[in-house]
CSV table of C-alpha atoms and ligand atoms in Angstrom, one decimal:
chain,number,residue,atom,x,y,z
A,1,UNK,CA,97.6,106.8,131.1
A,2,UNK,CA,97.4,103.5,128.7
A,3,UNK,CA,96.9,106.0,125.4
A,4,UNK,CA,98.7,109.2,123.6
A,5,UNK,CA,96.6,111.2,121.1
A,6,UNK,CA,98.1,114.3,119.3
A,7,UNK,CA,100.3,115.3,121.8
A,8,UNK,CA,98.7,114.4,125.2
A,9,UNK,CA,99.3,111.4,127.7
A,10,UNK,CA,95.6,110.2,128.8
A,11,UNK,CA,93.6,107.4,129.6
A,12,UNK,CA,92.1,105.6,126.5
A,13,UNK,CA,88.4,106.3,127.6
A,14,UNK,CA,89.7,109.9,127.4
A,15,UNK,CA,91.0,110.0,123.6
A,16,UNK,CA,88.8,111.8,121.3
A,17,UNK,CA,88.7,112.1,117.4
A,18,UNK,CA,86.9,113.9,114.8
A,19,UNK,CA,84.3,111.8,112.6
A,20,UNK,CA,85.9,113.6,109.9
A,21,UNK,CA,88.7,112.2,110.5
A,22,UNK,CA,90.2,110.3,107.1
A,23,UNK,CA,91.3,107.5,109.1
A,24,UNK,CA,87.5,106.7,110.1
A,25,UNK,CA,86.3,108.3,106.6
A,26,UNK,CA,88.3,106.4,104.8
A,27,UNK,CA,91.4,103.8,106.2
A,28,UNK,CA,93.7,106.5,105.3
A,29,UNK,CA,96.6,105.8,107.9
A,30,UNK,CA,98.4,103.3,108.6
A,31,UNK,CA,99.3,101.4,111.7
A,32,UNK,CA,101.8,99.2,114.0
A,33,UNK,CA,101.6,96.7,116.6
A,34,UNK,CA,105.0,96.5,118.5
A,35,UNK,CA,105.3,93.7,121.4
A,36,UNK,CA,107.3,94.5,124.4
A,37,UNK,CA,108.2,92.1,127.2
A,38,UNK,CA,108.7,93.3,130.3
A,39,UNK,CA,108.4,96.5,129.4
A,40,UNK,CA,111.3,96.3,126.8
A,41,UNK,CA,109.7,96.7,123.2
A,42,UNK,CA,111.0,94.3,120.5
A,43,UNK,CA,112.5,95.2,117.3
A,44,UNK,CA,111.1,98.4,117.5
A,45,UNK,CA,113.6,100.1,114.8
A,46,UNK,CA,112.3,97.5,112.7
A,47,UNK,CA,108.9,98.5,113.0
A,48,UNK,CA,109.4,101.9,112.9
A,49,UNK,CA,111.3,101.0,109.7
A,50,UNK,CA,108.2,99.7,108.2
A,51,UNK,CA,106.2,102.2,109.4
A,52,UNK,CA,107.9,104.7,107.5
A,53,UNK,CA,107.3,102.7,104.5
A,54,UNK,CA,103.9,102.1,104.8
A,55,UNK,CA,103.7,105.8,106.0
A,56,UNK,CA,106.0,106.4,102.6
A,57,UNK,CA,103.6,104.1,100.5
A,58,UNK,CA,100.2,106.6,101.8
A,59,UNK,CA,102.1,109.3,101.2
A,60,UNK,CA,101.8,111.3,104.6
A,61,UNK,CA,104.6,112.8,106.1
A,62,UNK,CA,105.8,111.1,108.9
A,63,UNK,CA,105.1,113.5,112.2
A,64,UNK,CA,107.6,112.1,114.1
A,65,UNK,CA,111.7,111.6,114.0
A,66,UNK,CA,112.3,108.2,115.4
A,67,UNK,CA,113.8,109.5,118.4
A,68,UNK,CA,110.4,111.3,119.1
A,69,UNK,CA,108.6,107.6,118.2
A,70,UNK,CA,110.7,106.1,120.6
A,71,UNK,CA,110.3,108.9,123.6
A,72,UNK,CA,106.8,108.6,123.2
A,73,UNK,CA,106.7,104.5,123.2
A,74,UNK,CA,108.5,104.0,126.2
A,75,UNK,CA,106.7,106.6,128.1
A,76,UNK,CA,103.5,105.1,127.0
A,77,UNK,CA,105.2,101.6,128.1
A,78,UNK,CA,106.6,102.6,131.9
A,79,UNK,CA,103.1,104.2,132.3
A,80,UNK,CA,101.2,101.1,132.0
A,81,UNK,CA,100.4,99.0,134.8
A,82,UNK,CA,101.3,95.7,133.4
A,83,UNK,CA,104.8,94.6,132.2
A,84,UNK,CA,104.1,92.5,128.8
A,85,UNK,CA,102.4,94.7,126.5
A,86,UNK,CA,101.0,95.3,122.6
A,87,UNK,CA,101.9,98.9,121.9
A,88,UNK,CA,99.2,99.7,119.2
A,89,UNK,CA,100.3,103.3,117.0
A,90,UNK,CA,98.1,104.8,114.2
A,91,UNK,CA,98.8,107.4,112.2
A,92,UNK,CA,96.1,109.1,109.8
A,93,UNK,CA,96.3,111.7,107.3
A,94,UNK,CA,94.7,113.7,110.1
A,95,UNK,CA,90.5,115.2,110.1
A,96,UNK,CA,89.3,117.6,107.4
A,97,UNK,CA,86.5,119.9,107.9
A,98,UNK,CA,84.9,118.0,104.7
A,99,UNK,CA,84.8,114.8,103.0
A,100,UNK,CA,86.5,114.8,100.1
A,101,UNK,CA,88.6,111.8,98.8
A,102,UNK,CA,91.7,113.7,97.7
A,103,UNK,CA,94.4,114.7,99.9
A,104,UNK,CA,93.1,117.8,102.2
A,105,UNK,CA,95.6,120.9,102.2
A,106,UNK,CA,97.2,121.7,105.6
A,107,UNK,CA,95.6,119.1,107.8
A,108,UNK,CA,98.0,117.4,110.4
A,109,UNK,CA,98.2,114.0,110.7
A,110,UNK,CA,96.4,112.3,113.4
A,111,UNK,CA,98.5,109.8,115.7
A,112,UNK,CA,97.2,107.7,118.4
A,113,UNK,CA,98.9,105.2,120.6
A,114,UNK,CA,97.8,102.9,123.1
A,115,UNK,CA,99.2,99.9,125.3
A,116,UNK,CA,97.3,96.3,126.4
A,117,UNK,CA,98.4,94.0,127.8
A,118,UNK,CA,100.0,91.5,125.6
A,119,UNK,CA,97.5,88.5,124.6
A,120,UNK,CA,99.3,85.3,123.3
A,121,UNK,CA,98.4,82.2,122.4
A,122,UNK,CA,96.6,80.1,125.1
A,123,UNK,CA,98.6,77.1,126.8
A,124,UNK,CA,96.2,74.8,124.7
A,125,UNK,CA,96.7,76.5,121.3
A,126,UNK,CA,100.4,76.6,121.5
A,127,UNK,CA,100.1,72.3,122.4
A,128,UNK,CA,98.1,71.3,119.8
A,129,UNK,CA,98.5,74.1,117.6
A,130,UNK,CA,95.3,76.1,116.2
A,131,UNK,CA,92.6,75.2,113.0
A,132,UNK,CA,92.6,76.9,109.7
A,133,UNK,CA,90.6,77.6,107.0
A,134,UNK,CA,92.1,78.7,103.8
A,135,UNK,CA,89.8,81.7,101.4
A,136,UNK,CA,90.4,83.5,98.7
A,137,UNK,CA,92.5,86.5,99.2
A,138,UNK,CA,90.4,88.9,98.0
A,139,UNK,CA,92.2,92.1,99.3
A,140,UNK,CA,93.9,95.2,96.8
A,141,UNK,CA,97.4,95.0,95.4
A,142,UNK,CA,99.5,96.6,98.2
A,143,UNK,CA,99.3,94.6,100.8
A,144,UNK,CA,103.1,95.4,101.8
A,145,UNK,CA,101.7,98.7,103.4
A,146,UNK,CA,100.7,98.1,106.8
A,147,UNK,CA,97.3,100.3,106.4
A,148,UNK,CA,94.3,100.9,108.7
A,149,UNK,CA,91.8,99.8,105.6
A,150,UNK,CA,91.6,96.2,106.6
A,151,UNK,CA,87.7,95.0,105.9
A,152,UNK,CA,89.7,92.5,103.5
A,153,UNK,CA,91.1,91.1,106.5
A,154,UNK,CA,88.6,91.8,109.0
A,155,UNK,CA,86.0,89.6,106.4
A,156,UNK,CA,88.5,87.2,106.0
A,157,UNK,CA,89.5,86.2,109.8
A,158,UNK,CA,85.3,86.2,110.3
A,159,UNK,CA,85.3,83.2,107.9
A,160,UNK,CA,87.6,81.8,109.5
A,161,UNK,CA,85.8,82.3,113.3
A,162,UNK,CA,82.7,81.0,111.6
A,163,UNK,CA,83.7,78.2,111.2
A,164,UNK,CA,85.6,77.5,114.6
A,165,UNK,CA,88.9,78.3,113.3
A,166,UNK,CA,91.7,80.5,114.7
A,167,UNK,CA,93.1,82.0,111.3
A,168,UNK,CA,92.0,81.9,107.5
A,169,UNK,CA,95.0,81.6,105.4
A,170,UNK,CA,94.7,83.4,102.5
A,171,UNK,CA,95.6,82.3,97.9
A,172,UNK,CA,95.5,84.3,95.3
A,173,UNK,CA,96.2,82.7,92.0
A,174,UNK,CA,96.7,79.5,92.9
A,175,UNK,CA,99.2,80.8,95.4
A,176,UNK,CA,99.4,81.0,99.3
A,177,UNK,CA,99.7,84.6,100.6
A,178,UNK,CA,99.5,85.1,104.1
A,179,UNK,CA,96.8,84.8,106.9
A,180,UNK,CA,94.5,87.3,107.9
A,181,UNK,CA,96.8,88.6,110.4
A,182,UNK,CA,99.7,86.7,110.4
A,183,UNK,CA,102.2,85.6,107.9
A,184,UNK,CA,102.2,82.0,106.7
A,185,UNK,CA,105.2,79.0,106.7
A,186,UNK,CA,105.0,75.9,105.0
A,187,UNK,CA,107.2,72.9,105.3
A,188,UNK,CA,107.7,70.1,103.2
A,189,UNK,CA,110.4,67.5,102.9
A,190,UNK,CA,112.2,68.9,105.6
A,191,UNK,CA,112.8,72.6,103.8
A,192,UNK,CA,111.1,75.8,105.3
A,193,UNK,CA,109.1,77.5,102.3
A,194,UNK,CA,107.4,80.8,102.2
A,195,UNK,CA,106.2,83.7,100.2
A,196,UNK,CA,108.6,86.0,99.5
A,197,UNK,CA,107.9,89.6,100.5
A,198,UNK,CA,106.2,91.3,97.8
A,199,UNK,CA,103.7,93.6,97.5
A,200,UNK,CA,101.0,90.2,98.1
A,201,UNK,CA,102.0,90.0,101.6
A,202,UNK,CA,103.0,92.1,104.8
A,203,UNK,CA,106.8,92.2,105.4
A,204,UNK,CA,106.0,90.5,108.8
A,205,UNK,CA,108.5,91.2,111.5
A,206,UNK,CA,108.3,87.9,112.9
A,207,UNK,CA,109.1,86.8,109.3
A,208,UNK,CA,112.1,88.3,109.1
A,209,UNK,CA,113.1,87.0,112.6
A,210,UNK,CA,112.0,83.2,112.0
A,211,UNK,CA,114.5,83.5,108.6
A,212,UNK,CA,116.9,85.0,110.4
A,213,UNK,CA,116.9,82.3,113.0
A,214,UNK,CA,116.4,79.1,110.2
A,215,UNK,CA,119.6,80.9,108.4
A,216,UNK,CA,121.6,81.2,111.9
A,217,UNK,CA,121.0,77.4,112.7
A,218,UNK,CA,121.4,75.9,109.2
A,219,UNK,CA,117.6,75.1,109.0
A,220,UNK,CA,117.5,74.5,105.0
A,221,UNK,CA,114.8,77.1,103.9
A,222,UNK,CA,113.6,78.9,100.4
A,223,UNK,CA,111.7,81.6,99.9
A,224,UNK,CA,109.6,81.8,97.1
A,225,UNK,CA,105.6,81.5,95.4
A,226,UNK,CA,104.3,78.5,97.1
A,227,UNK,CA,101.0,76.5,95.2
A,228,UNK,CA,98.0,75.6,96.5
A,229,UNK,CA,99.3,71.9,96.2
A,230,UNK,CA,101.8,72.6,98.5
A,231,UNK,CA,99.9,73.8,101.1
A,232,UNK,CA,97.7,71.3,100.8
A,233,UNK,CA,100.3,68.4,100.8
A,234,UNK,CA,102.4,70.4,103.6
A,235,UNK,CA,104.2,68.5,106.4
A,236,UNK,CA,103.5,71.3,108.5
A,237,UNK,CA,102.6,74.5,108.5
A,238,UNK,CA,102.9,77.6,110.8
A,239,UNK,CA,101.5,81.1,111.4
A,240,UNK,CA,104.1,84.1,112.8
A,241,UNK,CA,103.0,87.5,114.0
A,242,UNK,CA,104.2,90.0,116.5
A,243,UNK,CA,101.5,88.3,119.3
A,244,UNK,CA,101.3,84.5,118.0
A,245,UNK,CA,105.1,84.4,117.6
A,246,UNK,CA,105.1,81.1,116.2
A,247,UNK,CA,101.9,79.4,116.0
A,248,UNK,CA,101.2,75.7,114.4
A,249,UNK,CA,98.7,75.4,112.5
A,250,UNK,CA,97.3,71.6,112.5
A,251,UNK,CA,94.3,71.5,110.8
A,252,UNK,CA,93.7,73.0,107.6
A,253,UNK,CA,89.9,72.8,106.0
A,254,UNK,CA,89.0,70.2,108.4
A,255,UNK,CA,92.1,67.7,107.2
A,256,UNK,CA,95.3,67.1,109.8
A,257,UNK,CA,97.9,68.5,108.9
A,258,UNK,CA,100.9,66.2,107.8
A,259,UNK,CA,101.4,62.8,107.6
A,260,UNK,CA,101.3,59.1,109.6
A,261,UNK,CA,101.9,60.2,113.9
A,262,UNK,CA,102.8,63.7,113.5
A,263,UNK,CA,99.5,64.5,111.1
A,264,UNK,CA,97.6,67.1,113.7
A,265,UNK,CA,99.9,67.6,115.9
A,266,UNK,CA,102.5,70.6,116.1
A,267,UNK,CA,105.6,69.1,114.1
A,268,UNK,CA,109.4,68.8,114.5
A,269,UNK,CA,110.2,72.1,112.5
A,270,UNK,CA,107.2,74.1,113.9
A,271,UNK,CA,108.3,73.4,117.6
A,272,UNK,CA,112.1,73.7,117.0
A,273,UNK,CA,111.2,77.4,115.2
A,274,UNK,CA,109.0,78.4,118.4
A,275,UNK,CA,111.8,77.1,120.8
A,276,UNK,CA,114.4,78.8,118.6
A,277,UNK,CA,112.3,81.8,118.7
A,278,UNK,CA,111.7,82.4,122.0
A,279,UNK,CA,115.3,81.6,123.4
A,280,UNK,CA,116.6,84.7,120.8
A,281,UNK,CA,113.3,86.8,122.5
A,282,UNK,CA,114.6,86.1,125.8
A,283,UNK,CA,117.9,86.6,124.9
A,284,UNK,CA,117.8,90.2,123.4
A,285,UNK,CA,115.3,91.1,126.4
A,286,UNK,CA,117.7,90.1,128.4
A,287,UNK,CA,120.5,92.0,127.0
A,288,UNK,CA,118.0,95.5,126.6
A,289,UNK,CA,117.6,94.9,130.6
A,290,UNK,CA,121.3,95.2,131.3
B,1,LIG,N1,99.2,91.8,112.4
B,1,LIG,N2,100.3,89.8,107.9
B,1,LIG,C1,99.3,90.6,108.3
B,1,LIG,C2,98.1,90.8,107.3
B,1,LIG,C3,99.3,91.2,109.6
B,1,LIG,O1,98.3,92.0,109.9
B,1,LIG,C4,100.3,90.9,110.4
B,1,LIG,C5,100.4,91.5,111.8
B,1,LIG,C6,101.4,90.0,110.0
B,1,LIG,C7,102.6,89.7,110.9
B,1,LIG,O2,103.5,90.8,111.0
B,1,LIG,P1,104.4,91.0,112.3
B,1,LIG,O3,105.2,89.8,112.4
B,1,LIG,O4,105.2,92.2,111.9
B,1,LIG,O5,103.5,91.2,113.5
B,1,LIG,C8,101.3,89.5,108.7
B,1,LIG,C9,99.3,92.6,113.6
B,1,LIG,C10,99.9,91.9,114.8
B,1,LIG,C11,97.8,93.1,113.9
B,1,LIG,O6,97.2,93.5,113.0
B,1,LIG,O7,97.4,93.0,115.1
């Protein structure tokens, strides 16, 4: 049993949806990939916490209390034959009997889950970091909502395989965003920059934890816009999400990144972040396994 649907425990090969349903009409759900680590989930009231937002932001009633998400999760997690896992949730605005773009009257919501095993970065791309391509973000104006309509995204990270890249990180207005999947961090001159959580960029979880860990070890840091230029002329640079953790990028459009012996190669701030990072996952695993 690796997937839930409506109700019911069953194997994914088993789960069945309408074609009418809005979230394959039309991206209308919204979604949430939760880590866990040996078979303890991480930060999960946070992303329950945005997944009431985004939920919020649709404007469908969220099916479940939190203590019913959380039931639900962890049976989903014991059930799965592997111990390190990405817990995948969707919730729709559920399957009408027509198409028709407004909301439907008295259709539940849809709500699937399913568990894989957790895929991180390989031993290589976590050495030498990954390559980058930045592109135009050319998605719509609420990017904050974690929703199932991602061919913005799913275009964008294409660009970026096309051309032998990991990630395409995304600008707007002369302004970095975030990547495809994954939110973006820039350093220069020592200080941590990023984009501040607006309604340009997903509230990443990870973000929140790498700011939370630069604030707890007196790592100078600022968030707000960053330009182009910046980027550009970044010392380093590094990608967060839920599976990448944190990720360095070091190549961006072909170019190193940084300067003199550390230019394409994972830098000082990147690999204390990702050392930083993982002793406070290990940590808090440790703790939920007590
Ligand atoms: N992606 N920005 C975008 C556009 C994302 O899709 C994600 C996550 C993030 C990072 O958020 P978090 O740290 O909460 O994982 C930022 C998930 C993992 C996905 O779509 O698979």
């Amino acid at each position: 049993m690796n997937a839930y649907l409506n109700g019911q425990f069953l194997p994914l090969s088993e789960a069945k949806i309408s074609p009418l349903d809005r979230g394959f009409l039309f991206g209308d759900g919204g979604y949430e990939v939760i880590p866990v680590y040996s078979r303890h989930p991480f930060r999960i009231d946070e992303h329950l916490r945005r997944m009431q937002a985004t939920l919020d932001g649709l404007r469908i009633v969220n099916p479940h209390s939190n203590d019913e998400w959380r039931a639900i999760i962890l049976r989903l997690i014991e059930a799965a034959g592997f111990a390190d896992q990405a817990v995948y949730i969707q919730v729709t605005r559920g399957a009408d009997i027509r198409r028709d773009h407004a909301f439907p009257q008295g259709v539940t919501p849809t709500v699937f889950l399913f568990t894989a095993p957790l895929v991180g970065p390989t031993r290589t791309q976590r050495e030498a970091g990954i390559a980058a391509i930045t592109a135009t973000d050319i998605r719509w104006d609420r990017c904050d909502l974690k929703s199932v309509s991602m061919v913005g995204n799913v275009l964008t990270r294409q660009l970026a395989v096309d051309a032998g890249c990991a990630e395409a990180i995304m600008l707007r207005d002369g302004f970095l965003t975030e990547g495809s999947s994954t939110n973006v961090f820039c350093v220069r001159n020592g200080i941590i920059l990023c984009p501040p959580k607006d309604n340009r960029i997903l509230p990443g979880i990870t973000y929140d934890v790498v700011l939370e860990l630069a604030a707890r070890h007196g790592a100078p840091f600022a968030v707000r816009p960053v330009a182009e230029a910046e980027v550009r002329a970044a010392d380093e640079l590094w990608i967060t999400s839920s599976t990448k953790e944190v990720l360095a990028i070091t190549t961006l459009d072909g170019k190193p990144v940084g300067q003199g012996a550390q230019a394409g190669k994972p830098g000082p701030v990147t690999r204390q972040m990702h050392a930083w990072y993982a002793a406070f996952r290990d940590e808090v695993m440790r703790v939920a396994a007590v």
